Each structure stands twice: as C-alpha cells, then as structure tokens.
PDB file of N, CA and C in Angstrom:
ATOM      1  N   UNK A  17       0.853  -1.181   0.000  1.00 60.00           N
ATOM      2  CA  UNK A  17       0.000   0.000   0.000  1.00 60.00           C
ATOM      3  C   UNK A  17       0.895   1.241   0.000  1.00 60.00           C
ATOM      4  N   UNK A  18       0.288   2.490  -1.086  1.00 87.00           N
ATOM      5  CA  UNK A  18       1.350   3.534  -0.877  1.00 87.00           C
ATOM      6  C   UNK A  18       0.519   4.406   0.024  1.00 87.00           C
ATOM      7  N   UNK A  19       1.299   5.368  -0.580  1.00 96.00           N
ATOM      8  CA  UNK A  19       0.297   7.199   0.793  1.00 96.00           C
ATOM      9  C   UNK A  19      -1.266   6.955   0.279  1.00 96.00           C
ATOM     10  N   UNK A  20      -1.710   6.695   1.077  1.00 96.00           N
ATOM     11  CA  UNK A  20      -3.331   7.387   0.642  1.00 96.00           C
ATOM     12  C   UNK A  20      -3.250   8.543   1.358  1.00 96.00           C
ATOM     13  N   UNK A  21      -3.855   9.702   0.250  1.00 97.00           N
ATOM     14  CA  UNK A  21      -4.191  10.603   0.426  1.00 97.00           C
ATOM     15  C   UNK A  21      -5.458  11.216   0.283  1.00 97.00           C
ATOM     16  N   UNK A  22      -6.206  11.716   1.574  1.00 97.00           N
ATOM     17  CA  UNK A  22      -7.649  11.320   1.316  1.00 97.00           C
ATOM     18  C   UNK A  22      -7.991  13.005   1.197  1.00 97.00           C
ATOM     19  N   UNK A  23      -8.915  13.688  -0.067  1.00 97.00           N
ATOM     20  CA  UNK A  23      -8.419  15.278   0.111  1.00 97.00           C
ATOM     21  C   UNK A  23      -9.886  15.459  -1.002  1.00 97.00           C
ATOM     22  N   UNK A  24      -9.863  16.363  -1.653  1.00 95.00           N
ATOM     23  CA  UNK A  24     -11.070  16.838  -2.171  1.00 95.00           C
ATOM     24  C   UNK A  24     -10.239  18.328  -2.976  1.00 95.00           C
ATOM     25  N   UNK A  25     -10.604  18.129  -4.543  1.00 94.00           N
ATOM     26  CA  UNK A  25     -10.357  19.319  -5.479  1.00 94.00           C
ATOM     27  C   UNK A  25     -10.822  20.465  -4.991  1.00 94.00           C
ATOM     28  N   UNK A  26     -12.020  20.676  -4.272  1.00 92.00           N
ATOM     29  CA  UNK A  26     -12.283  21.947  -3.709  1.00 92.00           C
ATOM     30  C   UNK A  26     -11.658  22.493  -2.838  1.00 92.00           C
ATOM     31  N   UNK A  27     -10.879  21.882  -1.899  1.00 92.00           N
ATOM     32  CA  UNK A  27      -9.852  22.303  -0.852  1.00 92.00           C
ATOM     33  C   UNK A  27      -8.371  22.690  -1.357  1.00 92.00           C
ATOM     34  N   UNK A  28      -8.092  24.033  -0.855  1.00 93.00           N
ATOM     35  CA  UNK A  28      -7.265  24.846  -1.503  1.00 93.00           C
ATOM     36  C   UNK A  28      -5.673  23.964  -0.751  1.00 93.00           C
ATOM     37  N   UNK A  29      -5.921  23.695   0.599  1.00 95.00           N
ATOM     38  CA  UNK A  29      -4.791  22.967   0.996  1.00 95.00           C
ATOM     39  C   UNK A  29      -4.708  21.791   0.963  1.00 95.00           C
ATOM     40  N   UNK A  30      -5.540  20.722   0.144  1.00 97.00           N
ATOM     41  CA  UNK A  30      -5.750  19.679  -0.499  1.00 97.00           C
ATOM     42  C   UNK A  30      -4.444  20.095  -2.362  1.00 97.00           C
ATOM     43  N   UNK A  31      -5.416  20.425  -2.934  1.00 97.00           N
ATOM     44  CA  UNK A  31      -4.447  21.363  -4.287  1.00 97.00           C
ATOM     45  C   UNK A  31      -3.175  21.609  -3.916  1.00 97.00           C
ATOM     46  N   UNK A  32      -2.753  22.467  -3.445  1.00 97.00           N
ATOM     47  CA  UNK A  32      -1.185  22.539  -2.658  1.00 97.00           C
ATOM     48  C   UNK A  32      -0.442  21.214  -1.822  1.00 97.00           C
ATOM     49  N   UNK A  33      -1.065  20.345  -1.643  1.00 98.00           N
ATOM     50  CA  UNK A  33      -0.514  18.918  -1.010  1.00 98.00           C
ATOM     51  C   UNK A  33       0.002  18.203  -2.214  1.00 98.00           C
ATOM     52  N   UNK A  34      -0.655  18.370  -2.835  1.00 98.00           N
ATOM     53  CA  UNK A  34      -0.571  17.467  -4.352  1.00 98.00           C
ATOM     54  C   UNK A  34       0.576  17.890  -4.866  1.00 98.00           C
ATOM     55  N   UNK A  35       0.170  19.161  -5.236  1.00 98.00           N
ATOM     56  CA  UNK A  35       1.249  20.042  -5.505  1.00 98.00           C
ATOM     57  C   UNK A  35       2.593  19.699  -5.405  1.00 98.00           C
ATOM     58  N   UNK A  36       2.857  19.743  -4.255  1.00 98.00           N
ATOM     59  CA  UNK A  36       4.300  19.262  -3.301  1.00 98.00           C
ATOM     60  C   UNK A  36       4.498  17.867  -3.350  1.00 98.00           C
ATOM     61  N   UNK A  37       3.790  17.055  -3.366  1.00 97.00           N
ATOM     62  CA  UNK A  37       3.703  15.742  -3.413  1.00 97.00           C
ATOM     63  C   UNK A  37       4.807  15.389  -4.991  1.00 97.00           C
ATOM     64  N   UNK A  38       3.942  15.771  -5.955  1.00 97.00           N
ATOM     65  CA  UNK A  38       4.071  15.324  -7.428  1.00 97.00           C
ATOM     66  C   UNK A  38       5.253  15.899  -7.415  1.00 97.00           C
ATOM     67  N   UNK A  39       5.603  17.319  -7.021  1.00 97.00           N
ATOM     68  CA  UNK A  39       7.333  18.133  -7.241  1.00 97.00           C
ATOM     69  C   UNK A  39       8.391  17.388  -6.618  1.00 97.00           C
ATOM     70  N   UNK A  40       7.971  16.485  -5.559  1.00 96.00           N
ATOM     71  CA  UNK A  40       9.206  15.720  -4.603  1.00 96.00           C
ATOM     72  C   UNK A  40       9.271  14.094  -5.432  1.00 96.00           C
ATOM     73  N   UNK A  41       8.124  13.876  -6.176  1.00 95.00           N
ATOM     74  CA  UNK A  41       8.173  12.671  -6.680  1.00 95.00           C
ATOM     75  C   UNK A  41       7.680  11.644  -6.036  1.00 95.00           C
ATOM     76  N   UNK A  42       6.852  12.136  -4.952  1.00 96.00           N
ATOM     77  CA  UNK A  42       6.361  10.914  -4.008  1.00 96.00           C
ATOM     78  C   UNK A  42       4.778  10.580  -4.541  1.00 96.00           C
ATOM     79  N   UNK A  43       4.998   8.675  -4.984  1.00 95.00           N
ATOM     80  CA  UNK A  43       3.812   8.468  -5.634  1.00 95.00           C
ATOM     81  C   UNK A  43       2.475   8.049  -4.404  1.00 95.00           C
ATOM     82  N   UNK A  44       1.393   8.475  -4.582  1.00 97.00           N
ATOM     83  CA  UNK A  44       0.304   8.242  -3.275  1.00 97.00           C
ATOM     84  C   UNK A  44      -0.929   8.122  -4.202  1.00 97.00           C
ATOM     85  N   UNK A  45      -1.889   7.758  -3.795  1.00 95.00           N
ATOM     86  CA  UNK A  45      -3.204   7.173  -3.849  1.00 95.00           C
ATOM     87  C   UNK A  45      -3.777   8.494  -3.656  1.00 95.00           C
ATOM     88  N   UNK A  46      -4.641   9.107  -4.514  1.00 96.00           N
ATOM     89  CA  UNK A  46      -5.925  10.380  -4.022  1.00 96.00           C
ATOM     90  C   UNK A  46      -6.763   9.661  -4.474  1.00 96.00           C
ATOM     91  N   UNK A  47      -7.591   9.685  -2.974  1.00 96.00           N
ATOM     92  CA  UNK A  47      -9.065   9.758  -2.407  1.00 96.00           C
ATOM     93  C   UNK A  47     -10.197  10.971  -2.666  1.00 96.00           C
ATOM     94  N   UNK A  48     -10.521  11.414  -3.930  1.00 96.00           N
ATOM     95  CA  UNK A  48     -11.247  12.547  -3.782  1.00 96.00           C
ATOM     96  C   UNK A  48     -12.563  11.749  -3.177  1.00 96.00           C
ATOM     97  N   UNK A  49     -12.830  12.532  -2.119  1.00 95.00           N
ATOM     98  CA  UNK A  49     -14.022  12.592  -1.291  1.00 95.00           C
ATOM     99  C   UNK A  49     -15.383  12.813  -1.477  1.00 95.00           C
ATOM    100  N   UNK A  50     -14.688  13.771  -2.635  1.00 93.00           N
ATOM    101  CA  UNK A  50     -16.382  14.593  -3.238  1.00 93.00           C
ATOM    102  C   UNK A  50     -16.700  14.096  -4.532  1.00 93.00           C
ATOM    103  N   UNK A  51     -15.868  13.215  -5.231  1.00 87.00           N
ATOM    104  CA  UNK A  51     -15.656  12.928  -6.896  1.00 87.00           C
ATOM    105  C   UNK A  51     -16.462  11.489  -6.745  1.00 87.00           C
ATOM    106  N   UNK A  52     -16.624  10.761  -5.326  1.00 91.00           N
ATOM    107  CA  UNK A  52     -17.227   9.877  -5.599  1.00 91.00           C
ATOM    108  C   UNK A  52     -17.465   9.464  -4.133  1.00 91.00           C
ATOM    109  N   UNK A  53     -19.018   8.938  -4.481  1.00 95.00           N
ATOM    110  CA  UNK A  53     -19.409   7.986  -2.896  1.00 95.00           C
ATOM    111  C   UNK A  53     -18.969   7.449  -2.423  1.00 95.00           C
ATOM    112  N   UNK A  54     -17.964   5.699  -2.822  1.00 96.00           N
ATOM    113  CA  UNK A  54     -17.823   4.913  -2.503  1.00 96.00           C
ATOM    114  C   UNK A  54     -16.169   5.849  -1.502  1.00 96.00           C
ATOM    115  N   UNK A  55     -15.563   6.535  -2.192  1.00 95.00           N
ATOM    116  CA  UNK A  55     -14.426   7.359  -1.836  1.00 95.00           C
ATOM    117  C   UNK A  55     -14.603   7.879  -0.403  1.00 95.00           C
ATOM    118  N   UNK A  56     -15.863   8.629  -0.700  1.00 95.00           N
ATOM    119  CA  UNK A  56     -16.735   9.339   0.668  1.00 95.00           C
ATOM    120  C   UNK A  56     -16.946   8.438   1.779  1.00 95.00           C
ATOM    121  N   UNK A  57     -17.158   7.316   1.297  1.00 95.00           N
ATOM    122  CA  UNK A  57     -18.037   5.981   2.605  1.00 95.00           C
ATOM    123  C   UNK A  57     -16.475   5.422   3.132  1.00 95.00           C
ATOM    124  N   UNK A  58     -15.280   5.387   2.298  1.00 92.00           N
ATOM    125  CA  UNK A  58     -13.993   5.203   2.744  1.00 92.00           C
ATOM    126  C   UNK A  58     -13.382   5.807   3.727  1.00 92.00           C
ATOM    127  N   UNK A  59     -13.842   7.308   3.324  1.00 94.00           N
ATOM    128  CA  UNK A  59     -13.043   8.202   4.300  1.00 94.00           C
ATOM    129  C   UNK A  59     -13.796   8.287   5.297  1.00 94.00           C
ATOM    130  N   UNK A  60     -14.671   8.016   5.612  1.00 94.00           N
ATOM    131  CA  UNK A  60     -16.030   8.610   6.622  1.00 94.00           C
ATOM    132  C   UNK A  60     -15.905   6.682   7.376  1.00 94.00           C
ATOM    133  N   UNK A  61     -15.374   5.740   7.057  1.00 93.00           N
ATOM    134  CA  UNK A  61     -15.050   4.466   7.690  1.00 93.00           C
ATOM    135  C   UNK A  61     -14.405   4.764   8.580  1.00 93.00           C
ATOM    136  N   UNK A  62     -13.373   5.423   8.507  1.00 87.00           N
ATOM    137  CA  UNK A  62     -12.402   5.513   9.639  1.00 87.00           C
ATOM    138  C   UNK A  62     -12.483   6.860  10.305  1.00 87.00           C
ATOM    139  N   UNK A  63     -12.930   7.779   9.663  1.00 92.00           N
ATOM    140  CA  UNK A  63     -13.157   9.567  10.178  1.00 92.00           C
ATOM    141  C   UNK A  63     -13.820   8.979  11.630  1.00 92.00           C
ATOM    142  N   UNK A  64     -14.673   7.801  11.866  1.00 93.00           N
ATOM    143  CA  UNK A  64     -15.766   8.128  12.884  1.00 93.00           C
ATOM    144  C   UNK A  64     -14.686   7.047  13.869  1.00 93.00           C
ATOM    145  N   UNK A  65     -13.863   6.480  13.973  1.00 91.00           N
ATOM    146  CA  UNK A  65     -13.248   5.718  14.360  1.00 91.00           C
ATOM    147  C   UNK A  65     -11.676   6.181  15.356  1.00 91.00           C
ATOM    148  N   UNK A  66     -10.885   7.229  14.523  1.00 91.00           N
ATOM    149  CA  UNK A  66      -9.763   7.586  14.183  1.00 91.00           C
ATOM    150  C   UNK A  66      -9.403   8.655  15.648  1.00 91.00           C
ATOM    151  N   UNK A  67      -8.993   8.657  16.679  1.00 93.00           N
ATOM    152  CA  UNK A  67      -8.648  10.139  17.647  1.00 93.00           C
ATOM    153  C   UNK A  67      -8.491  11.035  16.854  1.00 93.00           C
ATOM    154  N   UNK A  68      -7.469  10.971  15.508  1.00 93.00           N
ATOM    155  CA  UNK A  68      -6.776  12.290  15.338  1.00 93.00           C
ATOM    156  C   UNK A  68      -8.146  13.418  14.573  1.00 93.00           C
ATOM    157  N   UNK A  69      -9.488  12.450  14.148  1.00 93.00           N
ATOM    158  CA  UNK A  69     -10.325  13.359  14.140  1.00 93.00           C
ATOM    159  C   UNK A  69     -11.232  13.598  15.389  1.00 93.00           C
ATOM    160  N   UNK A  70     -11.500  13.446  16.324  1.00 93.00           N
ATOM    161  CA  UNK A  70     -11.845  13.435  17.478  1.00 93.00           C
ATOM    162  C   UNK A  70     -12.478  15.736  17.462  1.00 93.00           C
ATOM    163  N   UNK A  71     -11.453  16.768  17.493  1.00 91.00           N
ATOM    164  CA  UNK A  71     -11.972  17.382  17.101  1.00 91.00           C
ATOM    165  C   UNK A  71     -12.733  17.555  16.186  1.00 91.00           C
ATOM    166  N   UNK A  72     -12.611  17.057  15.031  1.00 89.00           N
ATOM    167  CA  UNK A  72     -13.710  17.645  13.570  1.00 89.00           C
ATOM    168  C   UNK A  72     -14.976  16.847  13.918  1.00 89.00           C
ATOM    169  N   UNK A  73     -14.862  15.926  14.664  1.00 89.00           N
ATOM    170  CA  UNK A  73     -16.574  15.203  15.252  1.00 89.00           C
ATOM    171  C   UNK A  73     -16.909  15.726  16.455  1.00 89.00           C
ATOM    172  N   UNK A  74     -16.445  16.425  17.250  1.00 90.00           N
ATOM    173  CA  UNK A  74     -16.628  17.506  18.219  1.00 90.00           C
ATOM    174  C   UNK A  74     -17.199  19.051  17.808  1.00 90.00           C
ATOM    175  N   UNK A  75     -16.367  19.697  16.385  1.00 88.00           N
ATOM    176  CA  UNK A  75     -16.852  20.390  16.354  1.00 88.00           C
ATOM    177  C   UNK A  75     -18.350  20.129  15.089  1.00 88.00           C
ATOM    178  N   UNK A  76     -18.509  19.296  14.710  1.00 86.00           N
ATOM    179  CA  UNK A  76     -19.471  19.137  13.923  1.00 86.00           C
ATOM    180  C   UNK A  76     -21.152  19.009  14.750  1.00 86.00           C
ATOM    181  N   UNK A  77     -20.526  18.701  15.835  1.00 87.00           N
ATOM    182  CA  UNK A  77     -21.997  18.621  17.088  1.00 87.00           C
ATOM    183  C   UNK A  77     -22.404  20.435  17.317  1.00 87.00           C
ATOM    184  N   UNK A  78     -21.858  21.272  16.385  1.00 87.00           N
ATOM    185  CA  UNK A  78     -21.861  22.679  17.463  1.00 87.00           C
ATOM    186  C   UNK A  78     -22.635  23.572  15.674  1.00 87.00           C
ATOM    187  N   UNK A  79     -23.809  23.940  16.130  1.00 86.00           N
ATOM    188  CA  UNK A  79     -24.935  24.643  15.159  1.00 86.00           C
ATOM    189  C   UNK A  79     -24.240  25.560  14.056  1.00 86.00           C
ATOM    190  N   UNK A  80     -22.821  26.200  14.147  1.00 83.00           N
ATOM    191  CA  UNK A  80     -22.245  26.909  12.835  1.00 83.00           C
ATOM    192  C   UNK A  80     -21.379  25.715  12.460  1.00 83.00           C
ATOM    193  N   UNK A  81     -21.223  24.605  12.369  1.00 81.00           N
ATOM    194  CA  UNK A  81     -20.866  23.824  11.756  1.00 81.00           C
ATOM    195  C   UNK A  81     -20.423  24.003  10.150  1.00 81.00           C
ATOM    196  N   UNK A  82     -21.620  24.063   9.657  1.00 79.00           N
ATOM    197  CA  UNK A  82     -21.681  24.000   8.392  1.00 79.00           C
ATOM    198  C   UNK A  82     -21.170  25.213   7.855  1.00 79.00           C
ATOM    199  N   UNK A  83     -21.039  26.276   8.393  1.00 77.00           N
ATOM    200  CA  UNK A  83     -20.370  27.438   7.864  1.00 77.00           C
ATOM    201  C   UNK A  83     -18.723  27.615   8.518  1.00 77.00           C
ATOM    202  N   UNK A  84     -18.392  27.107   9.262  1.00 72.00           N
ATOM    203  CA  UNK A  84     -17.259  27.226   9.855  1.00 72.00           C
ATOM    204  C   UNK A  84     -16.545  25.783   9.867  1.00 72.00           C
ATOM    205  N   UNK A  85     -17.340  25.189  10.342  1.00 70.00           N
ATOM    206  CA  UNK A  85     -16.097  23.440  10.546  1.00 70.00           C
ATOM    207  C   UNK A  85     -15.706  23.184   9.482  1.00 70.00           C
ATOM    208  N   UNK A  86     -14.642  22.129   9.947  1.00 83.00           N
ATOM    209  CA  UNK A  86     -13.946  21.686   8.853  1.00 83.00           C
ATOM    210  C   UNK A  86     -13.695  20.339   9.145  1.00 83.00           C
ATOM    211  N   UNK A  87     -13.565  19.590   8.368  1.00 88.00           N
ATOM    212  CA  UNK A  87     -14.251  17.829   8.273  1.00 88.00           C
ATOM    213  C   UNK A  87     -12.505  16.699   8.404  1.00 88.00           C
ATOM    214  N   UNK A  88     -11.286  17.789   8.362  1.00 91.00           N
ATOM    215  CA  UNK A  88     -10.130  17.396   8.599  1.00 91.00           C
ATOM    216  C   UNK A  88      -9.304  16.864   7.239  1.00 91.00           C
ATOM    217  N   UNK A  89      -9.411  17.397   6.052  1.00 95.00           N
ATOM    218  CA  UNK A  89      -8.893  17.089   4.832  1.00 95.00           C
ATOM    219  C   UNK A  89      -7.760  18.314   4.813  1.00 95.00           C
ATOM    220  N   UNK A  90      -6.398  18.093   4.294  1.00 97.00           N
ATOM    221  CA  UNK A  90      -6.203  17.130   3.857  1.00 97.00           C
ATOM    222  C   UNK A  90      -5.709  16.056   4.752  1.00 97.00           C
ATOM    223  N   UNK A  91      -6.185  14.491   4.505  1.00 96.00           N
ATOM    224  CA  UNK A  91      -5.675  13.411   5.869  1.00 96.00           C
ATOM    225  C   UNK A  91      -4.724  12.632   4.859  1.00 96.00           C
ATOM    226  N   UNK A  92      -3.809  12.309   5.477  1.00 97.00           N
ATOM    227  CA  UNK A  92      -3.004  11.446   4.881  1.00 97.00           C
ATOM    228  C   UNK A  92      -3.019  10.306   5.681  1.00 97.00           C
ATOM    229  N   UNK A  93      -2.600   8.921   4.916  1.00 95.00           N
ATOM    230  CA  UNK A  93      -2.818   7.209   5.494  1.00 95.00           C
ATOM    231  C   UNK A  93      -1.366   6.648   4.987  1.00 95.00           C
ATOM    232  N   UNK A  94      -0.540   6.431   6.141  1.00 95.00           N
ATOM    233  CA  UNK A  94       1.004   6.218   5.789  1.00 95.00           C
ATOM    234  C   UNK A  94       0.847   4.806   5.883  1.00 95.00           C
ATOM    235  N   UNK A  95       1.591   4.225   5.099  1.00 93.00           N
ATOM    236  CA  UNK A  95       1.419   2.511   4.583  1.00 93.00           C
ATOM    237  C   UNK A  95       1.614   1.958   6.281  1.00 93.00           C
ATOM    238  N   UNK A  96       1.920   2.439   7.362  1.00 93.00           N
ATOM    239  CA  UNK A  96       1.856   1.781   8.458  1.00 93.00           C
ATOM    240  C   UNK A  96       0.519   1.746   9.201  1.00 93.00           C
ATOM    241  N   UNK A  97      -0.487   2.493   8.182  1.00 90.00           N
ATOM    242  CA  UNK A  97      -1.656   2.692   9.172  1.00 90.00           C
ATOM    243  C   UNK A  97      -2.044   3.797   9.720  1.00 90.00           C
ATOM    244  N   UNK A  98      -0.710   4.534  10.335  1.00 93.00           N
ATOM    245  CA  UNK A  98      -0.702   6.114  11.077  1.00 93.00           C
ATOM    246  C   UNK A  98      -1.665   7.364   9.551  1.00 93.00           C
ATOM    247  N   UNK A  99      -2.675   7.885  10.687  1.00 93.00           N
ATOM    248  CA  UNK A  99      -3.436   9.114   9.817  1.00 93.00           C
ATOM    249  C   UNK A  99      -2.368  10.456  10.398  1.00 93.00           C
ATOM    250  N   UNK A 100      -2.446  11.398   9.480  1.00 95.00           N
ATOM    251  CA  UNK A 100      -1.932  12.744   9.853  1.00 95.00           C
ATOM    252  C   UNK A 100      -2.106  13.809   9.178  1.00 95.00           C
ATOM    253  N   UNK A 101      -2.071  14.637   9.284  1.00 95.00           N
ATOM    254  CA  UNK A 101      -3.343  16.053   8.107  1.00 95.00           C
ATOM    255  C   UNK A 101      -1.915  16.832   8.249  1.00 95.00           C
ATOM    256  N   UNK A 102      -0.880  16.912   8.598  1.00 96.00           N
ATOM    257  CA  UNK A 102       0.508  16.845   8.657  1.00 96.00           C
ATOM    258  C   UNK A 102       1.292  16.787   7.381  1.00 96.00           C
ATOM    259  N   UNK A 103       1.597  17.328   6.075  1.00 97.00           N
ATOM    260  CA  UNK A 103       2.056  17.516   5.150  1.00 97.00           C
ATOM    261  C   UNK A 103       3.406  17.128   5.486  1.00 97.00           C
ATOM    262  N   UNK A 104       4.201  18.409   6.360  1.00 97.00           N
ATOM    263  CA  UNK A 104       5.428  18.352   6.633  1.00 97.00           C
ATOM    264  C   UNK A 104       5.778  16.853   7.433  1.00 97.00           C
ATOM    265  N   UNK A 105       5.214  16.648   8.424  1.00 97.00           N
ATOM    266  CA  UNK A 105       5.262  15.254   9.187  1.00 97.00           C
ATOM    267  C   UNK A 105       5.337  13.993   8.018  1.00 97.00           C
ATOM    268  N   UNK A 106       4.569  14.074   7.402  1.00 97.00           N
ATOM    269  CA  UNK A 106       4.096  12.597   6.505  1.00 97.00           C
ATOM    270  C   UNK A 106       5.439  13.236   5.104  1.00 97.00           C
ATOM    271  N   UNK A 107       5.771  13.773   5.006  1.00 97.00           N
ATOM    272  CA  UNK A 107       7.418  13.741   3.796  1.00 97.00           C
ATOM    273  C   UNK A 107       8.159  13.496   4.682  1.00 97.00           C
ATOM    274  N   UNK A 108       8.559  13.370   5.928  1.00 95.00           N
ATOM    275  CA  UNK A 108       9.527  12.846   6.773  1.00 95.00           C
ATOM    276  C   UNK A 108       9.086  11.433   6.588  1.00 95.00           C
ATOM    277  N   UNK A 109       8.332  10.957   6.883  1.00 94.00           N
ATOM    278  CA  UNK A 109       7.999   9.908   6.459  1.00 94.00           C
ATOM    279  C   UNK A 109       8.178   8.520   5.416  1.00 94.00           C
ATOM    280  N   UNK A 110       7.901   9.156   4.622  1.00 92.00           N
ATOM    281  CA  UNK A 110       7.930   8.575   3.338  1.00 92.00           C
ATOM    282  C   UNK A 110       9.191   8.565   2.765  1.00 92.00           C
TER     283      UNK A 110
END
C-alpha cells in the first residue's frame, strides 16, 4: 500500500498537497471525497473511528458547523496505518 491521500479538489490545501507531493516525486493514492461515494463511505469508515479526528466530530456537534467546521482534509494514510493532516510530518515519512 502507498500514501493514501484522502483530500477533495475543492480544498485549496488539499491542491497545494498534491502540488508538493508530485514536485518531490512521491507516488500516493488520491481519495477525492467529493468525486465519488464509494471514496466518501472510505473516508467517513475511519473519520468516525480515528482520535486524530476526534476534534472535527466535536466540532461538527456545534450549530455553525456548516459554515465554519472543517471535516479534517487534507488526511493522509502512511502505509503503516498512522493518519496525519501533517504535510510536513508525513514527507519525513515517506
């Protein structure tokens, strides 16, 4: 398994991950989120599961949600399993 990278074209720091990704040469898996369901039901498997989202399901319980929260993209899935929304962290990595 390589990087999954689980992110969405509409997210501006999703676009810029890639970005950096493709310039360093590091090959990874994108998950667009929004490009397809089955993608969506992937990321949302482990989103409800995972601590490191623990805030973004905290703040999603709170009524400006939808205008303010943020759902924790971009997440990265390092072939060991470890999630991290961590750009700089996850190229140490790899």
């Amino acid at each position: 398994m390589k990087l999954q990278f689980y992110g969405s074209h509409l997210c501006p720091k999703c676009v810029e991950s890639q970005k950096i990704l493709k310039e360093k040469g590091i090959e990874y898996e994108f998950i667009d989120v929004n490009g397809d369901l089955y993608n969506l039901k992937r990321f949302l498997a482990f989103w409800v599961q995972e601590d490191i989202f623990k805030p973004f399901r905290e703040q999603a319980e709170k009524p400006d949600y939808a205008d303010e929260g943020r759902i924790g993209l971009p997440c990265f899935r390092l072939e060991n399993g470890e999630c991290s929304m961590d750009l700089d962290y996850v190229l140490t990595k790899v």
